[in-house]
């Protein structure tokens, strides 16, 4: 009796230790969960390139080249946009455009009617802008650390993909796991390459629109829109909003208004309506589930939630379906 009690006590102690270790492990990696999931998804997207390079190069060197390509794809467009914004901001200040805009606003009847102090509002705006810049600057060390973790995670996921996949597959609690894994793989490819198709459509529509509006940098702007189409919360608006503002502030209302219309087409019709239909077909998932996955994923996971959200819903549906079918068999 005493031995059985000691045995049961030992089991409870072991269970408590395991739960404690799992909890501590979660607390350690919790700040980087989204980073790790994002790295896993990006590694999946880069895997075809990695496999192609790995035919003649070592695994480590192939993964390193993939990292360089990823950095080039993301950093170069951001650098181009920020450089362009910097030049336009400099011209905006040097040419006295801000002063002219301020004078135009001050002369509006509504300003006199409500006794608005444009100078005070301008100071408040710049104070708010400065606070945003300060907050962003304080986050830079954490962002750099997360980015380094992201790069390491992508690198080691690429070179250890087979091992990771095999271990994850062993955790699936049913017999028809190969079928479920194949369906998950198909759905994942559908989502990833569906987003690629959306980016191509964004590029074609944006390039055509900018060209018809007479914007000289139409190919560059369209390329940037295609890149930022992968970044929810930023998206094509990161390109077309400052472009429209630039032309409107400089008095070219026709081009500025045309860019706004183009932005609505890109943001609503393509990025929302068309995206859910295309991703639903390529991943063979109902458009409503895709829409819920995108919106819910962004609200929970932030930056890469537009991919993580639908994938989690798909994985949950496939795993539950596999369990039910396994129980039925």
Tab-separated table of C-alpha atoms in Angstrom:
chain	number	residue	atom	x	y	z
A	1	UNK	CA	0.000	0.000	0.000
A	2	UNK	CA	2.793	2.377	0.969
A	3	UNK	CA	4.784	1.398	-2.116
A	4	UNK	CA	1.794	2.096	-4.370
A	5	UNK	CA	1.302	5.487	-2.705
A	6	UNK	CA	4.989	6.289	-3.200
A	7	UNK	CA	4.714	5.163	-6.811
A	8	UNK	CA	1.673	7.388	-7.414
A	9	UNK	CA	3.410	10.270	-5.660
A	10	UNK	CA	6.428	9.799	-7.908
A	11	UNK	CA	4.174	9.930	-10.981
A	12	UNK	CA	2.606	13.178	-9.798
A	13	UNK	CA	6.021	14.674	-9.078
A	14	UNK	CA	7.244	13.646	-12.530
A	15	UNK	CA	4.097	15.096	-14.123
A	16	UNK	CA	4.572	18.348	-12.194
A	17	UNK	CA	8.201	18.552	-13.333
A	18	UNK	CA	7.218	17.951	-16.959
A	19	UNK	CA	4.441	20.563	-16.804
A	20	UNK	CA	6.823	23.023	-15.141
A	21	UNK	CA	9.494	22.471	-17.786
A	22	UNK	CA	6.966	22.872	-20.602
A	23	UNK	CA	5.681	26.083	-19.010
A	24	UNK	CA	9.205	27.480	-18.601
A	25	UNK	CA	10.070	26.501	-22.169
A	26	UNK	CA	6.950	28.306	-23.381
A	27	UNK	CA	7.848	31.439	-21.395
A	28	UNK	CA	11.341	31.388	-22.895
A	29	UNK	CA	10.235	31.136	-26.522
A	30	UNK	CA	6.891	32.991	-26.258
A	31	UNK	CA	8.376	36.357	-27.360
A	32	UNK	CA	9.591	34.652	-30.530
A	33	UNK	CA	6.686	32.331	-31.379
A	34	UNK	CA	5.430	34.522	-34.215
A	35	UNK	CA	9.009	34.978	-35.440
A	36	UNK	CA	9.539	31.200	-35.479
A	37	UNK	CA	6.243	30.504	-37.257
A	38	UNK	CA	7.039	33.212	-39.813
A	39	UNK	CA	10.498	31.724	-40.338
A	40	UNK	CA	8.966	28.282	-40.880
A	41	UNK	CA	6.582	29.667	-43.517
A	42	UNK	CA	9.307	31.633	-45.299
A	43	UNK	CA	11.577	28.577	-45.245
A	44	UNK	CA	8.760	26.630	-46.883
A	45	UNK	CA	8.484	29.304	-49.590
A	46	UNK	CA	12.253	29.277	-50.139
A	47	UNK	CA	12.518	25.485	-50.101
A	48	UNK	CA	12.239	25.001	-53.918
A	49	UNK	CA	15.190	27.375	-54.400
A	50	UNK	CA	17.085	25.607	-51.613
A	51	UNK	CA	16.516	22.163	-53.172
A	52	UNK	CA	17.655	23.462	-56.563
A	53	UNK	CA	20.872	24.892	-55.099
A	54	UNK	CA	21.438	21.848	-52.916
A	55	UNK	CA	21.864	19.651	-55.993
A	56	UNK	CA	25.381	21.007	-56.481
A	57	UNK	CA	26.089	22.939	-53.280
A	58	UNK	CA	26.276	21.964	-49.635
A	59	UNK	CA	23.194	22.272	-47.435
A	60	UNK	CA	24.660	25.102	-45.358
A	61	UNK	CA	25.826	27.143	-48.344
A	62	UNK	CA	22.504	26.638	-50.156
A	63	UNK	CA	20.606	27.879	-47.094
A	64	UNK	CA	22.986	30.853	-46.811
A	65	UNK	CA	22.311	31.862	-50.434
A	66	UNK	CA	18.566	31.602	-49.766
A	67	UNK	CA	18.996	33.971	-46.813
A	68	UNK	CA	20.825	36.462	-49.033
A	69	UNK	CA	18.007	36.287	-51.592
A	70	UNK	CA	15.397	36.827	-48.864
A	71	UNK	CA	17.308	39.835	-47.538
A	72	UNK	CA	17.608	41.275	-51.049
A	73	UNK	CA	13.891	40.813	-51.772
A	74	UNK	CA	12.803	42.570	-48.579
A	75	UNK	CA	15.549	45.103	-47.857
A	76	UNK	CA	16.079	46.536	-51.358
A	77	UNK	CA	12.406	47.546	-51.890
A	78	UNK	CA	12.188	49.040	-48.387
A	79	UNK	CA	15.401	50.962	-48.995
A	80	UNK	CA	14.139	52.274	-52.337
A	81	UNK	CA	10.841	53.418	-50.826
A	82	UNK	CA	12.498	55.099	-47.832
A	83	UNK	CA	15.032	56.803	-50.111
A	84	UNK	CA	12.272	58.087	-52.371
A	85	UNK	CA	10.275	59.295	-49.359
A	86	UNK	CA	13.384	61.056	-48.046
A	87	UNK	CA	13.988	62.855	-51.350
A	88	UNK	CA	10.340	63.862	-51.664
A	89	UNK	CA	10.278	65.086	-48.055
A	90	UNK	CA	13.408	67.164	-48.693
A	91	UNK	CA	11.855	68.674	-51.828
A	92	UNK	CA	8.639	69.219	-49.882
A	93	UNK	CA	10.477	71.327	-47.312
A	94	UNK	CA	12.941	73.078	-49.650
A	95	UNK	CA	10.347	74.181	-52.176
A	96	UNK	CA	8.170	75.700	-49.455
A	97	UNK	CA	5.312	73.334	-50.244
A	98	UNK	CA	4.502	72.899	-46.569
A	99	UNK	CA	4.190	76.673	-46.143
A	100	UNK	CA	1.900	76.946	-49.200
A	101	UNK	CA	-0.287	74.079	-47.981
A	102	UNK	CA	-0.485	75.654	-44.529
A	103	UNK	CA	-1.483	79.008	-46.051
A	104	UNK	CA	-4.116	77.329	-48.238
A	105	UNK	CA	-5.632	75.569	-45.240
A	106	UNK	CA	-5.596	78.777	-43.190
A	107	UNK	CA	-7.596	80.568	-45.896
A	108	UNK	CA	-10.429	78.027	-45.826
A	109	UNK	CA	-13.756	79.390	-44.447
A	110	UNK	CA	-14.083	76.501	-41.997
A	111	UNK	CA	-10.886	77.636	-40.249
A	112	UNK	CA	-12.364	81.057	-39.443
A	113	UNK	CA	-15.742	79.569	-38.586
A	114	UNK	CA	-14.369	77.291	-35.887
A	115	UNK	CA	-11.476	79.606	-34.952
A	116	UNK	CA	-8.862	76.930	-35.612
A	117	UNK	CA	-5.198	77.638	-34.900
A	118	UNK	CA	-3.382	75.968	-37.796
A	119	UNK	CA	0.052	76.645	-36.295
A	120	UNK	CA	-0.919	74.970	-33.020
A	121	UNK	CA	-2.414	72.014	-34.879
A	122	UNK	CA	0.779	71.731	-36.909
A	123	UNK	CA	2.887	71.703	-33.749
A	124	UNK	CA	0.661	69.010	-32.230
A	125	UNK	CA	0.963	66.953	-35.393
A	126	UNK	CA	4.754	67.168	-35.416
A	127	UNK	CA	4.817	66.384	-31.686
A	128	UNK	CA	2.715	63.289	-32.333
A	129	UNK	CA	4.969	62.333	-35.243
A	130	UNK	CA	8.055	62.780	-33.052
A	131	UNK	CA	6.553	60.542	-30.359
A	132	UNK	CA	5.909	57.840	-32.968
A	133	UNK	CA	9.506	58.076	-34.182
A	134	UNK	CA	10.778	57.924	-30.588
A	135	UNK	CA	8.655	54.861	-29.805
A	136	UNK	CA	9.889	53.201	-32.978
A	137	UNK	CA	13.508	53.978	-32.078
A	138	UNK	CA	13.120	52.353	-28.646
A	139	UNK	CA	11.849	49.188	-30.351
A	140	UNK	CA	14.808	48.922	-32.725
A	141	UNK	CA	17.028	46.721	-30.446
A	142	UNK	CA	14.175	44.230	-29.922
A	143	UNK	CA	13.391	44.282	-33.642
A	144	UNK	CA	17.030	43.623	-34.543
A	145	UNK	CA	17.184	40.711	-32.083
A	146	UNK	CA	13.939	39.245	-33.440
A	147	UNK	CA	15.259	39.624	-36.981
A	148	UNK	CA	18.455	37.746	-36.092
A	149	UNK	CA	16.385	34.957	-34.509
A	150	UNK	CA	14.280	34.943	-37.672
A	151	UNK	CA	17.337	34.522	-39.918
A	152	UNK	CA	18.779	31.718	-37.785
A	153	UNK	CA	15.379	29.993	-37.725
A	154	UNK	CA	15.032	30.175	-41.515
A	155	UNK	CA	18.568	28.856	-41.984
A	156	UNK	CA	18.233	25.866	-39.664
A	157	UNK	CA	14.695	25.090	-40.842
A	158	UNK	CA	15.945	24.851	-44.419
A	159	UNK	CA	18.805	22.486	-43.635
A	160	UNK	CA	16.759	20.401	-41.148
A	161	UNK	CA	13.438	20.328	-42.992
A	162	UNK	CA	13.244	16.556	-43.429
A	163	UNK	CA	14.027	15.878	-39.771
A	164	UNK	CA	11.510	18.469	-38.559
A	165	UNK	CA	8.789	17.147	-40.879
A	166	UNK	CA	9.385	13.558	-39.797
A	167	UNK	CA	9.230	14.423	-36.084
A	168	UNK	CA	6.088	16.524	-36.503
A	169	UNK	CA	4.465	13.709	-38.452
A	170	UNK	CA	5.158	11.285	-35.594
A	171	UNK	CA	3.032	13.444	-33.285
A	172	UNK	CA	-0.107	13.050	-35.411
A	173	UNK	CA	-2.476	10.816	-33.388
A	174	UNK	CA	-4.050	8.730	-36.160
A	175	UNK	CA	-3.220	6.036	-38.690
A	176	UNK	CA	-3.947	7.864	-41.956
A	177	UNK	CA	-1.300	10.492	-41.192
A	178	UNK	CA	0.297	10.262	-44.656
A	179	UNK	CA	-2.973	11.310	-46.297
A	180	UNK	CA	-3.464	14.184	-43.859
A	181	UNK	CA	0.143	15.356	-44.292
A	182	UNK	CA	-0.294	15.278	-48.084
A	183	UNK	CA	-3.497	17.354	-47.813
A	184	UNK	CA	-1.818	19.848	-45.482
A	185	UNK	CA	1.138	20.116	-47.860
A	186	UNK	CA	-1.218	20.717	-50.798
A	187	UNK	CA	-3.157	23.397	-48.905
A	188	UNK	CA	0.054	25.107	-47.774
A	189	UNK	CA	1.357	25.221	-51.338
A	190	UNK	CA	-2.007	26.565	-52.471
A	191	UNK	CA	-1.877	29.428	-49.980
A	192	UNK	CA	1.766	30.306	-50.594
A	193	UNK	CA	1.540	30.277	-54.378
A	194	UNK	CA	-1.903	31.879	-54.248
A	195	UNK	CA	-0.283	34.872	-52.563
A	196	UNK	CA	2.363	34.864	-55.281
A	197	UNK	CA	-0.399	34.997	-57.918
A	198	UNK	CA	-2.026	37.914	-56.077
A	199	UNK	CA	1.319	39.756	-56.072
A	200	UNK	CA	1.615	39.255	-59.854
A	201	UNK	CA	-1.926	40.579	-60.372
A	202	UNK	CA	-1.096	43.571	-58.148
A	203	UNK	CA	1.982	44.262	-60.261
A	204	UNK	CA	0.119	44.115	-63.586
A	205	UNK	CA	-2.801	46.275	-62.394
A	206	UNK	CA	-0.535	48.810	-60.660
A	207	UNK	CA	1.884	49.070	-63.593
A	208	UNK	CA	-0.997	49.585	-66.026
A	209	UNK	CA	-2.651	52.194	-63.804
A	210	UNK	CA	0.525	54.160	-63.114
A	211	UNK	CA	1.449	54.076	-66.818
A	212	UNK	CA	-1.970	55.402	-67.889
A	213	UNK	CA	-1.681	58.182	-65.291
A	214	UNK	CA	1.655	59.226	-66.796
A	215	UNK	CA	3.813	58.379	-63.783
A	216	UNK	CA	7.386	57.820	-64.980
A	217	UNK	CA	8.404	55.335	-62.268
A	218	UNK	CA	5.424	53.090	-62.970
A	219	UNK	CA	7.426	49.848	-63.131
A	220	UNK	CA	9.355	50.558	-59.921
A	221	UNK	CA	6.208	51.550	-58.022
A	222	UNK	CA	4.340	48.502	-59.329
A	223	UNK	CA	7.214	46.246	-58.285
A	224	UNK	CA	7.200	47.735	-54.786
A	225	UNK	CA	3.430	47.235	-54.547
A	226	UNK	CA	3.860	43.571	-55.519
A	227	UNK	CA	6.475	43.134	-52.789
A	228	UNK	CA	4.461	44.912	-50.097
A	229	UNK	CA	1.376	42.908	-51.057
A	230	UNK	CA	2.932	40.222	-48.828
A	231	UNK	CA	2.927	42.584	-45.838
A	232	UNK	CA	-0.525	43.014	-44.275
A	233	UNK	CA	-1.151	46.170	-42.303
A	234	UNK	CA	1.254	47.776	-44.778
A	235	UNK	CA	0.369	46.277	-48.141
A	236	UNK	CA	0.157	48.284	-51.372
A	237	UNK	CA	-0.928	51.324	-49.358
A	238	UNK	CA	2.690	51.760	-48.251
A	239	UNK	CA	3.409	52.774	-51.861
A	240	UNK	CA	0.276	54.332	-53.315
A	241	UNK	CA	-0.703	56.509	-50.306
A	242	UNK	CA	2.513	58.619	-50.284
A	243	UNK	CA	2.463	58.661	-54.096
A	244	UNK	CA	-1.085	60.053	-54.146
A	245	UNK	CA	-0.256	62.535	-51.377
A	246	UNK	CA	2.792	63.756	-53.305
A	247	UNK	CA	0.796	64.566	-56.450
A	248	UNK	CA	-2.159	66.084	-54.573
A	249	UNK	CA	0.105	68.333	-52.478
A	250	UNK	CA	1.851	69.497	-55.642
A	251	UNK	CA	-1.500	70.445	-57.182
A	252	UNK	CA	-1.790	67.565	-59.649
A	253	UNK	CA	-5.225	66.486	-58.451
A	254	UNK	CA	-6.050	64.370	-61.500
A	255	UNK	CA	-3.033	62.084	-61.067
A	256	UNK	CA	-3.400	62.076	-57.279
A	257	UNK	CA	-7.083	61.159	-57.519
A	258	UNK	CA	-6.282	58.479	-60.085
A	259	UNK	CA	-3.723	56.950	-57.732
A	260	UNK	CA	-6.345	56.918	-54.944
A	261	UNK	CA	-8.814	55.087	-57.218
A	262	UNK	CA	-6.076	52.649	-58.164
A	263	UNK	CA	-5.287	52.146	-54.478
A	264	UNK	CA	-8.933	51.328	-53.729
A	265	UNK	CA	-8.922	48.765	-56.539
A	266	UNK	CA	-5.728	47.210	-55.206
A	267	UNK	CA	-6.704	47.331	-51.541
A	268	UNK	CA	-10.355	46.295	-51.660
A	269	UNK	CA	-11.111	44.406	-54.859
A	270	UNK	CA	-7.793	42.572	-55.241
A	271	UNK	CA	-6.369	42.339	-51.706
A	272	UNK	CA	-9.716	41.453	-50.100
A	273	UNK	CA	-12.341	40.053	-52.479
A	274	UNK	CA	-10.154	38.483	-55.163
A	275	UNK	CA	-7.579	37.211	-52.656
A	276	UNK	CA	-10.096	35.164	-50.665
A	277	UNK	CA	-11.500	33.589	-53.846
A	278	UNK	CA	-8.104	32.753	-55.351
A	279	UNK	CA	-6.657	31.389	-52.115
A	280	UNK	CA	-9.848	29.429	-51.510
A	281	UNK	CA	-9.501	27.739	-54.903
A	282	UNK	CA	-5.748	27.115	-54.824
A	283	UNK	CA	-5.876	25.730	-51.276
A	284	UNK	CA	-9.320	24.100	-51.798
A	285	UNK	CA	-10.711	25.917	-48.774
A	286	UNK	CA	-13.987	27.838	-48.572
A	287	UNK	CA	-13.446	31.591	-49.155
A	288	UNK	CA	-15.182	32.396	-45.849
A	289	UNK	CA	-12.654	30.285	-43.932
A	290	UNK	CA	-9.854	32.032	-45.820
A	291	UNK	CA	-11.283	35.459	-44.973
A	292	UNK	CA	-11.697	34.570	-41.286
A	293	UNK	CA	-8.184	33.119	-41.229
A	294	UNK	CA	-6.673	36.247	-42.779
A	295	UNK	CA	-8.516	38.739	-40.559
A	296	UNK	CA	-8.155	36.698	-37.368
A	297	UNK	CA	-4.529	35.869	-38.129
A	298	UNK	CA	-3.612	39.522	-38.591
A	299	UNK	CA	-5.346	40.543	-35.357
A	300	UNK	CA	-3.580	37.822	-33.335
A	301	UNK	CA	-0.208	37.316	-35.013
A	302	UNK	CA	0.356	40.695	-36.618
A	303	UNK	CA	2.694	40.949	-39.604
A	304	UNK	CA	2.588	37.402	-41.000
A	305	UNK	CA	-0.866	36.614	-39.632
A	306	UNK	CA	-2.300	36.811	-43.143
A	307	UNK	CA	-0.527	33.499	-43.862
A	308	UNK	CA	-0.382	32.022	-40.352
A	309	UNK	CA	-4.123	32.471	-39.696
A	310	UNK	CA	-5.424	30.530	-42.731
A	311	UNK	CA	-2.754	27.854	-42.263
A	312	UNK	CA	-3.744	27.278	-38.622
A	313	UNK	CA	-7.419	26.950	-39.599
A	314	UNK	CA	-6.525	24.561	-42.415
A	315	UNK	CA	-4.256	22.461	-40.191
A	316	UNK	CA	-6.941	22.314	-37.493
A	317	UNK	CA	-9.598	21.207	-39.994
A	318	UNK	CA	-7.331	18.582	-41.580
A	319	UNK	CA	-6.152	17.164	-38.241
A	320	UNK	CA	-9.669	16.975	-36.776
A	321	UNK	CA	-10.939	15.388	-39.998
A	322	UNK	CA	-8.112	12.853	-39.849
A	323	UNK	CA	-8.927	11.988	-36.232
A	324	UNK	CA	-12.648	11.554	-37.005
A	325	UNK	CA	-11.925	9.390	-40.061
A	326	UNK	CA	-9.452	7.329	-38.040
A	327	UNK	CA	-12.031	6.756	-35.311
A	328	UNK	CA	-14.606	5.773	-37.935
A	329	UNK	CA	-12.257	3.226	-39.449
